[in-house]
PDB file of C-alpha atoms in Angstrom:
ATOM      1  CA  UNK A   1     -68.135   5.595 -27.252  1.00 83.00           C
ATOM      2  CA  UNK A   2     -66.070   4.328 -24.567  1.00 93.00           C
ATOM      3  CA  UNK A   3     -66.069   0.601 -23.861  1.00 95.00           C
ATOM      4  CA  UNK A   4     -65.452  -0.510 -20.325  1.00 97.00           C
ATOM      5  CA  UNK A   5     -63.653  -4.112 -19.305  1.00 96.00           C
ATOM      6  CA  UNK A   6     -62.875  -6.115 -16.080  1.00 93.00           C
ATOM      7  CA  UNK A   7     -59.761  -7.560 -16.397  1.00 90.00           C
ATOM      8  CA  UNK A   8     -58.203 -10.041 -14.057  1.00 83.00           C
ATOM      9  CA  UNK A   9     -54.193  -9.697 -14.450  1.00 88.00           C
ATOM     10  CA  UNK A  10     -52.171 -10.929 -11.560  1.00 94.00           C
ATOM     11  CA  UNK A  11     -51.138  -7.313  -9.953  1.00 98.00           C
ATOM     12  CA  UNK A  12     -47.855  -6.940  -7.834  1.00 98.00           C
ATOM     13  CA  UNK A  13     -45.279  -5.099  -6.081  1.00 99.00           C
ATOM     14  CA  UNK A  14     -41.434  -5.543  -5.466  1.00 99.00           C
ATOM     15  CA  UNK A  15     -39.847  -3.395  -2.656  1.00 99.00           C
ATOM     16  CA  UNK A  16     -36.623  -3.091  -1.690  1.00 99.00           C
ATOM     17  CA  UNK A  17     -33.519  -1.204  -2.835  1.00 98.00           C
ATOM     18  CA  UNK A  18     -32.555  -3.934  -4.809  1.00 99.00           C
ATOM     19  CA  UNK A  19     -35.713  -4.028  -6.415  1.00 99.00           C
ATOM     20  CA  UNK A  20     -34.405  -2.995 -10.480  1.00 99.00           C
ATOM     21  CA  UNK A  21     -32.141  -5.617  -9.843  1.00 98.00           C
ATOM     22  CA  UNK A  22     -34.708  -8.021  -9.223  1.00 99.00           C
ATOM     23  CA  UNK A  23     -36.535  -7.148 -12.436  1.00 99.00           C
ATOM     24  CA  UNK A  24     -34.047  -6.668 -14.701  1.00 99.00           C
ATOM     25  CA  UNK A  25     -32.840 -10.043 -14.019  1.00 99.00           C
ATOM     26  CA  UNK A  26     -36.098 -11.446 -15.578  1.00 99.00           C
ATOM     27  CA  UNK A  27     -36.966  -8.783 -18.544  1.00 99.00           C
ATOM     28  CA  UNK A  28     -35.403  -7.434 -21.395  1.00 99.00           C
ATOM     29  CA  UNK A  29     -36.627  -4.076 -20.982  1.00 98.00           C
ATOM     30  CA  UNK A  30     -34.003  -0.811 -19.069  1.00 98.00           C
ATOM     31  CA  UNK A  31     -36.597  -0.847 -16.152  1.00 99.00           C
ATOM     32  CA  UNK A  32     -33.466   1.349 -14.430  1.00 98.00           C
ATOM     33  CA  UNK A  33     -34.147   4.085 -17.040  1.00 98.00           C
ATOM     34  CA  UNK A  34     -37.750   4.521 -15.801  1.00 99.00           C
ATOM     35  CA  UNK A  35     -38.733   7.872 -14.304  1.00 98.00           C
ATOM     36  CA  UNK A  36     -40.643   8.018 -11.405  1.00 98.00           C
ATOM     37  CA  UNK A  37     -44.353   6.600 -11.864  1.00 98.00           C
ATOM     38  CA  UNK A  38     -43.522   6.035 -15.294  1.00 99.00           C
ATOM     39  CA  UNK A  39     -44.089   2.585 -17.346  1.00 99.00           C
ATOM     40  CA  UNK A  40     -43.122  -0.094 -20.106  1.00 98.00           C
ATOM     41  CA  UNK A  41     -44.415  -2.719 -21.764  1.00 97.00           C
ATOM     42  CA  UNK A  42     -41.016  -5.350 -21.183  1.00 98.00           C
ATOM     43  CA  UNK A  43     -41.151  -8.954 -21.754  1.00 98.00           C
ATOM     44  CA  UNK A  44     -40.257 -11.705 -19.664  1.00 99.00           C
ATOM     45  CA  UNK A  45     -37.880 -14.260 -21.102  1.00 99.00           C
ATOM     46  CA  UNK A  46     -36.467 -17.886 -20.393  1.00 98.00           C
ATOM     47  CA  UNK A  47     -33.116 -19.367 -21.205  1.00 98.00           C
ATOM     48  CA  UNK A  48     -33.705 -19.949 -24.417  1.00 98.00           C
ATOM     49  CA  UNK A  49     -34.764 -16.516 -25.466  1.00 98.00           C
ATOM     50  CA  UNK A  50     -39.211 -17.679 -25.399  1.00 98.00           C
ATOM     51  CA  UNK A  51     -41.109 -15.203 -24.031  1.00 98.00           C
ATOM     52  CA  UNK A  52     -42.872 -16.388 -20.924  1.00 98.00           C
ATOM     53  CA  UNK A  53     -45.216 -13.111 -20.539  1.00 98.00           C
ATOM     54  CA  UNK A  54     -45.207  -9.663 -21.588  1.00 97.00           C
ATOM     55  CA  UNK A  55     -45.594  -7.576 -18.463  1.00 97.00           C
ATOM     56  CA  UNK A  56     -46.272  -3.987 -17.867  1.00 98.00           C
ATOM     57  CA  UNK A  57     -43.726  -2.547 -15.532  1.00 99.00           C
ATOM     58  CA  UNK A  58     -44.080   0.747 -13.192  1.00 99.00           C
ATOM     59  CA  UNK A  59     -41.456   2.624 -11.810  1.00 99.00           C
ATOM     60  CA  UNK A  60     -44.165   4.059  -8.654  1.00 99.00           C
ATOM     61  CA  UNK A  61     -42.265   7.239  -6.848  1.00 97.00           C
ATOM     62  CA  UNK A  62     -43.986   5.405  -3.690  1.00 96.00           C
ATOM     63  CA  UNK A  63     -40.569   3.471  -3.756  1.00 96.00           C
ATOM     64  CA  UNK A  64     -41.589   0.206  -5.700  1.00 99.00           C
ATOM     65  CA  UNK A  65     -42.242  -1.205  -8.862  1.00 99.00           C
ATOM     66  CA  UNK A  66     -45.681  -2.127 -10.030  1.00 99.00           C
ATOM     67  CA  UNK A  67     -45.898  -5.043 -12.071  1.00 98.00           C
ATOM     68  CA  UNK A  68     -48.916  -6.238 -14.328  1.00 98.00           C
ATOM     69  CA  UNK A  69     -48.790  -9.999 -15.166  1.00 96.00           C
ATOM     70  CA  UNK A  70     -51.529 -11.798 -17.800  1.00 93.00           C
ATOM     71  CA  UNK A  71     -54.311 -13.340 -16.526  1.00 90.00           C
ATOM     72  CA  UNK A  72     -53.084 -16.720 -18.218  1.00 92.00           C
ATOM     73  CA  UNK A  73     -49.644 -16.586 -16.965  1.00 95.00           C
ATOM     74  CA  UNK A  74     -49.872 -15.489 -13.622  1.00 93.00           C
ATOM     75  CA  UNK A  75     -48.863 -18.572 -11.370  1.00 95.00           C
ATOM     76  CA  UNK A  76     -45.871 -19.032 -13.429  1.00 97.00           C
ATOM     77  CA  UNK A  77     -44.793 -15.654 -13.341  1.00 97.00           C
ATOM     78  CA  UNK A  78     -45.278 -15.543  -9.907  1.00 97.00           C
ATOM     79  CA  UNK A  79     -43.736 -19.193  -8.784  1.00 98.00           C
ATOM     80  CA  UNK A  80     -40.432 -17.954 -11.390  1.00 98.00           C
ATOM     81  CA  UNK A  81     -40.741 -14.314  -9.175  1.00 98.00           C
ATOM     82  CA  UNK A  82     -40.847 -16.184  -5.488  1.00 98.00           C
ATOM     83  CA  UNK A  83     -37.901 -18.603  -6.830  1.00 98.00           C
ATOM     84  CA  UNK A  84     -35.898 -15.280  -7.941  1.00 99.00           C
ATOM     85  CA  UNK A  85     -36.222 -13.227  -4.941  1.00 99.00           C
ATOM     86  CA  UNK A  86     -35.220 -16.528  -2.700  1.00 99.00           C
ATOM     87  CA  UNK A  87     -32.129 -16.668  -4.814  1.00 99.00           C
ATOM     88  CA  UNK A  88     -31.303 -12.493  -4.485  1.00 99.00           C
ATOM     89  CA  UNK A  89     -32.352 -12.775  -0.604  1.00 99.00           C
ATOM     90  CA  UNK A  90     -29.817 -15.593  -0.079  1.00 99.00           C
ATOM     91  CA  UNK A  91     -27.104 -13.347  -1.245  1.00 98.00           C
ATOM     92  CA  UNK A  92     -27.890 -10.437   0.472  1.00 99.00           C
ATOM     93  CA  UNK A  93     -29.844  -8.531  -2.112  1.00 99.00           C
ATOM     94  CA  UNK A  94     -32.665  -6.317  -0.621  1.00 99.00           C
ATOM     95  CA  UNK A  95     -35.764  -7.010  -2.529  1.00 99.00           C
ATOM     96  CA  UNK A  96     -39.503  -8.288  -1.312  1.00 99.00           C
ATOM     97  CA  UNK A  97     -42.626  -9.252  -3.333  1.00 99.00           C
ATOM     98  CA  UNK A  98     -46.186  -8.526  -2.409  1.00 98.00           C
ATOM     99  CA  UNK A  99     -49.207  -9.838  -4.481  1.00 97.00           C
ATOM    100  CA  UNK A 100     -51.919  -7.297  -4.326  1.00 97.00           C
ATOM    101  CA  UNK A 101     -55.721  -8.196  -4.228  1.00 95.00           C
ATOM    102  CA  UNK A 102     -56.716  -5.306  -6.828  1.00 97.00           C
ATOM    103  CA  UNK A 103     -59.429  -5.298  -9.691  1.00 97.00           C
ATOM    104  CA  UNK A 104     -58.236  -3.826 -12.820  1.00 97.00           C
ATOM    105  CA  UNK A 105     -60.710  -1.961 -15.005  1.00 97.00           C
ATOM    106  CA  UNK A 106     -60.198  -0.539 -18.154  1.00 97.00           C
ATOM    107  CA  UNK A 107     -62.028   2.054 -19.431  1.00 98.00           C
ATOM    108  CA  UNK A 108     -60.948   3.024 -23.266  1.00 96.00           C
ATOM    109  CA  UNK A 109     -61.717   4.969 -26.069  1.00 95.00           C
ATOM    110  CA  UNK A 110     -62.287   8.080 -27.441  1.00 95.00           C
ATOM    111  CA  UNK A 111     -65.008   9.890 -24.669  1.00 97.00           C
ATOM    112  CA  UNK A 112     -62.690   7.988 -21.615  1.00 98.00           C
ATOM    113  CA  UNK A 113     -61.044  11.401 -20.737  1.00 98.00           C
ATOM    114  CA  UNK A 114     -64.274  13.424 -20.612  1.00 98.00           C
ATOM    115  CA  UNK A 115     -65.983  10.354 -18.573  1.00 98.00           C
ATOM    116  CA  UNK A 116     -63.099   9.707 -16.349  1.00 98.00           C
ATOM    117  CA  UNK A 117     -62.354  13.278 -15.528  1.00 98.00           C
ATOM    118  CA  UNK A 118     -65.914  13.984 -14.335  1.00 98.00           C
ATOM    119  CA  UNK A 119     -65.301  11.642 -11.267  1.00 98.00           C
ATOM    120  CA  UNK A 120     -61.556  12.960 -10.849  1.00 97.00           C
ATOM    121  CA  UNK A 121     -60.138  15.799  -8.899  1.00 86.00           C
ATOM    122  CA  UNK A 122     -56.595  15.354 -10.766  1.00 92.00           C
ATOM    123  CA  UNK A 123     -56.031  16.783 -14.474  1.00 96.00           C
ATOM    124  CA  UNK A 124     -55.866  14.032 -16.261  1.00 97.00           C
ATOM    125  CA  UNK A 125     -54.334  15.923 -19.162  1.00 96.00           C
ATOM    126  CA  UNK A 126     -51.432  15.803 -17.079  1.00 97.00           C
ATOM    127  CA  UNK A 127     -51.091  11.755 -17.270  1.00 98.00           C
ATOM    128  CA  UNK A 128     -49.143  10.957 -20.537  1.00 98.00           C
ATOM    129  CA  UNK A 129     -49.333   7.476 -21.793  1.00 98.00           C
ATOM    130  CA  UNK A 130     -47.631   4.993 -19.782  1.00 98.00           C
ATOM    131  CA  UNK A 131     -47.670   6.827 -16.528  1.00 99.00           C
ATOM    132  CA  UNK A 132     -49.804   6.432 -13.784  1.00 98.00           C
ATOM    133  CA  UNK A 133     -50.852   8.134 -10.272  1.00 98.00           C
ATOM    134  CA  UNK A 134     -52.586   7.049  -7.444  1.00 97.00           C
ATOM    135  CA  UNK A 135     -56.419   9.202  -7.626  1.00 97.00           C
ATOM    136  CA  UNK A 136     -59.663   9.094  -5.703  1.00 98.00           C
ATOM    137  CA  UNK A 137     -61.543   7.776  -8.561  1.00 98.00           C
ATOM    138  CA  UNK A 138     -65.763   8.738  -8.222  1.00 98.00           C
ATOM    139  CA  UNK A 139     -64.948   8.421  -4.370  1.00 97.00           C
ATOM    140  CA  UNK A 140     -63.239   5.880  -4.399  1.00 98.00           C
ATOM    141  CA  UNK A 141     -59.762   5.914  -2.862  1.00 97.00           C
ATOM    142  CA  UNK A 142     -56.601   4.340  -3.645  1.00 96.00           C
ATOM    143  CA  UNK A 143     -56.929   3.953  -7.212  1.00 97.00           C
ATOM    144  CA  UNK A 144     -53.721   3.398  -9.347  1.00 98.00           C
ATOM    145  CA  UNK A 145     -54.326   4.896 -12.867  1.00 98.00           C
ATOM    146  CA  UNK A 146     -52.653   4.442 -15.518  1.00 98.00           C
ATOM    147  CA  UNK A 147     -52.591   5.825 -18.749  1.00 98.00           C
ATOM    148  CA  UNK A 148     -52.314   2.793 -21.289  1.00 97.00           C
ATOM    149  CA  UNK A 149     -54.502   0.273 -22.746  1.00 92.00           C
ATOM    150  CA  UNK A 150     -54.147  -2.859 -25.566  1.00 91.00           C
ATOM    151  CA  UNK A 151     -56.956  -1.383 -27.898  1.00 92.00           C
ATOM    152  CA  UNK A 152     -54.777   0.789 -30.083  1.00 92.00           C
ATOM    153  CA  UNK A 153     -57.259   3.665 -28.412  1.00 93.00           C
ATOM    154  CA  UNK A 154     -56.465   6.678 -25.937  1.00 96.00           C
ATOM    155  CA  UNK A 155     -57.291   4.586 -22.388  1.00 97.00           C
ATOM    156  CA  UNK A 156     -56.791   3.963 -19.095  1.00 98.00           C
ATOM    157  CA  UNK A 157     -56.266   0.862 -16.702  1.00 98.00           C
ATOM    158  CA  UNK A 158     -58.034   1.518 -13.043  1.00 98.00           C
ATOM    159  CA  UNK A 159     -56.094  -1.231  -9.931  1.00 98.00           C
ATOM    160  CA  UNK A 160     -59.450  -0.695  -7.558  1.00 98.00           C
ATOM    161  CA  UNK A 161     -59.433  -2.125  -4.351  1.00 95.00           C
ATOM    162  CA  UNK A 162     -60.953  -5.625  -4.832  1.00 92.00           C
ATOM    163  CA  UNK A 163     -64.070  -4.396  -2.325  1.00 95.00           C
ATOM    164  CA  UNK A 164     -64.827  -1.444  -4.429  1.00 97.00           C
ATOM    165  CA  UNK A 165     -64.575  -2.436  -7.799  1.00 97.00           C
ATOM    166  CA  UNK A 166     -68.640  -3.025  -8.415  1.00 97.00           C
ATOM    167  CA  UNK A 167     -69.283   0.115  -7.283  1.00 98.00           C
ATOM    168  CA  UNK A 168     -66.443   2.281  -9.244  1.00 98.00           C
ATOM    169  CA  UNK A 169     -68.123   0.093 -12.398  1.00 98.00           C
ATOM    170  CA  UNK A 170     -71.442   1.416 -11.590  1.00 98.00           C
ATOM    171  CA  UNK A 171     -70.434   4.888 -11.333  1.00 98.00           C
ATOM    172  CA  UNK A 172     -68.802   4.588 -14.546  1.00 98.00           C
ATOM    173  CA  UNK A 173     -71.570   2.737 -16.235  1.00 98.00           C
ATOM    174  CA  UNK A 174     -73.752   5.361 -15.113  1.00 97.00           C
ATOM    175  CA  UNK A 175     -72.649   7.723 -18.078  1.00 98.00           C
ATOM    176  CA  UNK A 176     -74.867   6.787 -21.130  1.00 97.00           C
ATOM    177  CA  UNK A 177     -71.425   6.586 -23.625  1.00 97.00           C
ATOM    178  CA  UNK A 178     -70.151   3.982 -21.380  1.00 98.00           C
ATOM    179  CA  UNK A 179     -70.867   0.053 -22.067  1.00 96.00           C
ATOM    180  CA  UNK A 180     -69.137  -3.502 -20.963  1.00 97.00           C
ATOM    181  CA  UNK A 181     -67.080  -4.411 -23.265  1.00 94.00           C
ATOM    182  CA  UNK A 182     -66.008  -8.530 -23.439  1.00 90.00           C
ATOM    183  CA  UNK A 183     -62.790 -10.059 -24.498  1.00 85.00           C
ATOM    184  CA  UNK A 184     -64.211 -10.426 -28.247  1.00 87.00           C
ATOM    185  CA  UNK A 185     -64.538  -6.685 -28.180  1.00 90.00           C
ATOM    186  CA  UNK A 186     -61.312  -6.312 -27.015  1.00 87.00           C
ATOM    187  CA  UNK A 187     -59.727  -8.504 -29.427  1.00 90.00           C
ATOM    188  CA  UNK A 188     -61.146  -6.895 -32.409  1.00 91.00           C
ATOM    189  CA  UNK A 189     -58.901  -3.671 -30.912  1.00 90.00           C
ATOM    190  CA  UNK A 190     -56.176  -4.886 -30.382  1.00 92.00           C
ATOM    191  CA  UNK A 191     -55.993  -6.745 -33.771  1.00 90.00           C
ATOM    192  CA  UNK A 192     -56.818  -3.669 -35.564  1.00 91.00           C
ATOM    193  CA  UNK A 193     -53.623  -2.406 -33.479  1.00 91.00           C
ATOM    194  CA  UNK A 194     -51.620  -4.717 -34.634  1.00 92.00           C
ATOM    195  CA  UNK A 195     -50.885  -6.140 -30.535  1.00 93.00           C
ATOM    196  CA  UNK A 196     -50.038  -9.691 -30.041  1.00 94.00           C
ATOM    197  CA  UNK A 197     -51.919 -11.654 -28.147  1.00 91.00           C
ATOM    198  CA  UNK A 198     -49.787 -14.027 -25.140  1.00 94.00           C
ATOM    199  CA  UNK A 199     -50.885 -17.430 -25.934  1.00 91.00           C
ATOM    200  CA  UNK A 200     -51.920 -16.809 -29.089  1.00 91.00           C
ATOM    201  CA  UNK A 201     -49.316 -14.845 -31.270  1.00 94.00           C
ATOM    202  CA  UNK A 202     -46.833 -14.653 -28.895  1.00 96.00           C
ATOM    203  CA  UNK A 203     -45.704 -17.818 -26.044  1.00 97.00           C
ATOM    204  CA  UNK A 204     -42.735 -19.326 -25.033  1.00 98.00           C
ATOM    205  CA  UNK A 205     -41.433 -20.778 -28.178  1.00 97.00           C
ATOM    206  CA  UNK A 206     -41.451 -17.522 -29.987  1.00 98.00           C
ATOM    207  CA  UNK A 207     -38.499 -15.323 -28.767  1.00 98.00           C
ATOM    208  CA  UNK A 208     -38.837 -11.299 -29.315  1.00 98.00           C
ATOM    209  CA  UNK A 209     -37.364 -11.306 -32.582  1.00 98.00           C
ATOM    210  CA  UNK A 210     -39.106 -13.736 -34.176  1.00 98.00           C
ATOM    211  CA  UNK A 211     -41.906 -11.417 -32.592  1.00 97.00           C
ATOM    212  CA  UNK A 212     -41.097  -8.049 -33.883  1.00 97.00           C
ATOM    213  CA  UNK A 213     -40.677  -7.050 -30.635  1.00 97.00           C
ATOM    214  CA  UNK A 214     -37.403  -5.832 -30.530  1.00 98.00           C
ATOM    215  CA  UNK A 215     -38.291  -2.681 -29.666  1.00 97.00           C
ATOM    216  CA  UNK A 216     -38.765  -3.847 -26.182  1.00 98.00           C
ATOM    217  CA  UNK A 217     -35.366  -4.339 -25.863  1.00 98.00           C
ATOM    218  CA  UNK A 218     -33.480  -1.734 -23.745  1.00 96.00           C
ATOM    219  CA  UNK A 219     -30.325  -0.558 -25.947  1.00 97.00           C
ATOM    220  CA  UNK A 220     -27.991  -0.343 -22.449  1.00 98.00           C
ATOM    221  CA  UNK A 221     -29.849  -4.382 -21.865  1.00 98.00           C
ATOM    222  CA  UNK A 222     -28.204  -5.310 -25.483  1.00 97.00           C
ATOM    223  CA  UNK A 223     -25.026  -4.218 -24.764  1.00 97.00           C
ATOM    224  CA  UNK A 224     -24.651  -6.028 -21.420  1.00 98.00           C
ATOM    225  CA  UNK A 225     -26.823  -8.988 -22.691  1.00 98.00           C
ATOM    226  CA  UNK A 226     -27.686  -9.795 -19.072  1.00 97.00           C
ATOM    227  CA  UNK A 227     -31.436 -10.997 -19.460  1.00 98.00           C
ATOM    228  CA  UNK A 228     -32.321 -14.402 -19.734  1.00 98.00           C
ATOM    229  CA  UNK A 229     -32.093 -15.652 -23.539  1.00 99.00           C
ATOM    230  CA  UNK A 230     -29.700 -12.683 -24.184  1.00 99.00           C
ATOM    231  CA  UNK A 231     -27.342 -15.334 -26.306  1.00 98.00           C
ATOM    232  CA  UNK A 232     -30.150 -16.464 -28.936  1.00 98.00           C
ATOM    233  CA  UNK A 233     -31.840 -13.243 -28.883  1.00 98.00           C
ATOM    234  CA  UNK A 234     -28.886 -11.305 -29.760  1.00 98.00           C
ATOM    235  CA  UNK A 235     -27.964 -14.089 -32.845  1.00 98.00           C
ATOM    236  CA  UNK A 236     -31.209 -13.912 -33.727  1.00 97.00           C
ATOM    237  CA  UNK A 237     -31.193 -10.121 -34.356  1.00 96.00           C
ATOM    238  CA  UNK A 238     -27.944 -10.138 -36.290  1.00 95.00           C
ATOM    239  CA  UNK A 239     -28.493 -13.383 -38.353  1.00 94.00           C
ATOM    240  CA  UNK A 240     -32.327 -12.920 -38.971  1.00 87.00           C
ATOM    241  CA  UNK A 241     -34.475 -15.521 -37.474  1.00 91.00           C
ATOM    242  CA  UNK A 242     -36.417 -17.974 -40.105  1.00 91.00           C
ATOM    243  CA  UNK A 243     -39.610 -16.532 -39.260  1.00 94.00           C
ATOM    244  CA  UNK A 244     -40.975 -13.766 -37.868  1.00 93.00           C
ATOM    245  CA  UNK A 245     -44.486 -12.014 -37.070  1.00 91.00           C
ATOM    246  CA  UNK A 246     -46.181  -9.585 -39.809  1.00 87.00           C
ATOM    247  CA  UNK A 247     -48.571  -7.459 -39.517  1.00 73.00           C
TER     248      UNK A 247
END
């Protein structure tokens, strides 16, 4: 089967040569280290180590990063964005924001690369997971692609141009091992998974340790301990926090 779901994440872009900068002064995660069109799941923290969204970050080779906000969080990741680039901009630093107008679809399980490839003209056995490309998905151009997914399942998430989302979900829909799939679906997945939920598992009085999410971390990000929280986050890993996430 392969389930398919409309998400609605905030989508964005940050230009500028100052642009790693930018994001690294707001995540935990080495967004420097990134290869071109490659991504990471990174976590955006306040000043007292809480994480205020997990975000999925993309180093695009079209020179910019692609960022992937929650649904739930999205004005106040954007408003702490805006506030951070006015801040870099007064100084001199080289870095813009534009919020895109994209649908996000994501098409997952284990018959999405047979299904998906029939309406590509890309291998997509090229696209390991976590990077992404821009394809001409069933026709329709302009499609960023990327290979990930928060089902614990072999996936992709589709940014469609907001005017042709209905009909790339058609086209999809139109193979018989494709179905909608809502955010009960979903969260069966990505509790099988073991994948926090923001808002639910995870919000900002629960800092990455006390998270298990330490892996997010970036080890050259440690050692500098120049993202916001970096004090109690740090403490926290060499003291043990007093509770922490299982399972």
């Amino acid at each position: 089967h392969c389930p398919l779901a409309s998400l609605s994440p905030r989508q964005s872009r940050v230009y500028g040569r100052d642009r790693v900068k930018f994001m690294e002064s707001l995540v935990v995660g080495d967004i420097a280290e990134l290869k071109p069109d490659q991504g990471t799941l990174t976590l955006l923290t306040n000043e007292k180590g809480g994480i205020v969204d997990d975000l999925i970050v993309t180093n695009t080779s079209e020179d910019h990063l692609y960022v992937v906000s929650n649904a739930g969080c999205a004005d106040k990741d954007l408003a702490i964005m805006k506030d951070r680039v006015k801040e870099l901009q007064a100084v001199g630093s080289d870095v813009h924001l534009e919020v895109l107008d994209n649908a996000l679809l994501a098409l997952q399980g284990p018959s999405m690369a047979r299904v998906l490839q029939a309406g590509l003209s890309n291998d997509l056995g090229k696209l390991s997971f976590m990077n992404s490309a821009i394809m001409t998905v069933f026709g329709v151009p302009g499609c960023r692609v990327t290979r990930c997914g928060y089902t614990g399942e072999d996936g992709v998430e589709i940014s469609v141009p907001a005017g042709r989302v209905v009909e790339l979900a058609e086209r999809l829909l139109g193979d018989p091992e494709v179905w909608l799939a809502g955010l009960a679906a979903r969260d069966s997945l990505r509790l099988e998974a073991g994948l926090c939920l923001y808002g639910n598992d995870i919000d900002e009085t629960t800092t990455p340790v006390e998270a298990s999410l330490v892996w997010t971390l970036g080890k050259r990000r440690r050692m500098a301990m120049d993202f916001p929280g970096a004090a109690v986050i740090m403490a926290q890993i060499k003291e043990k926090p007093k509770r922490k996430r299982v399972g």
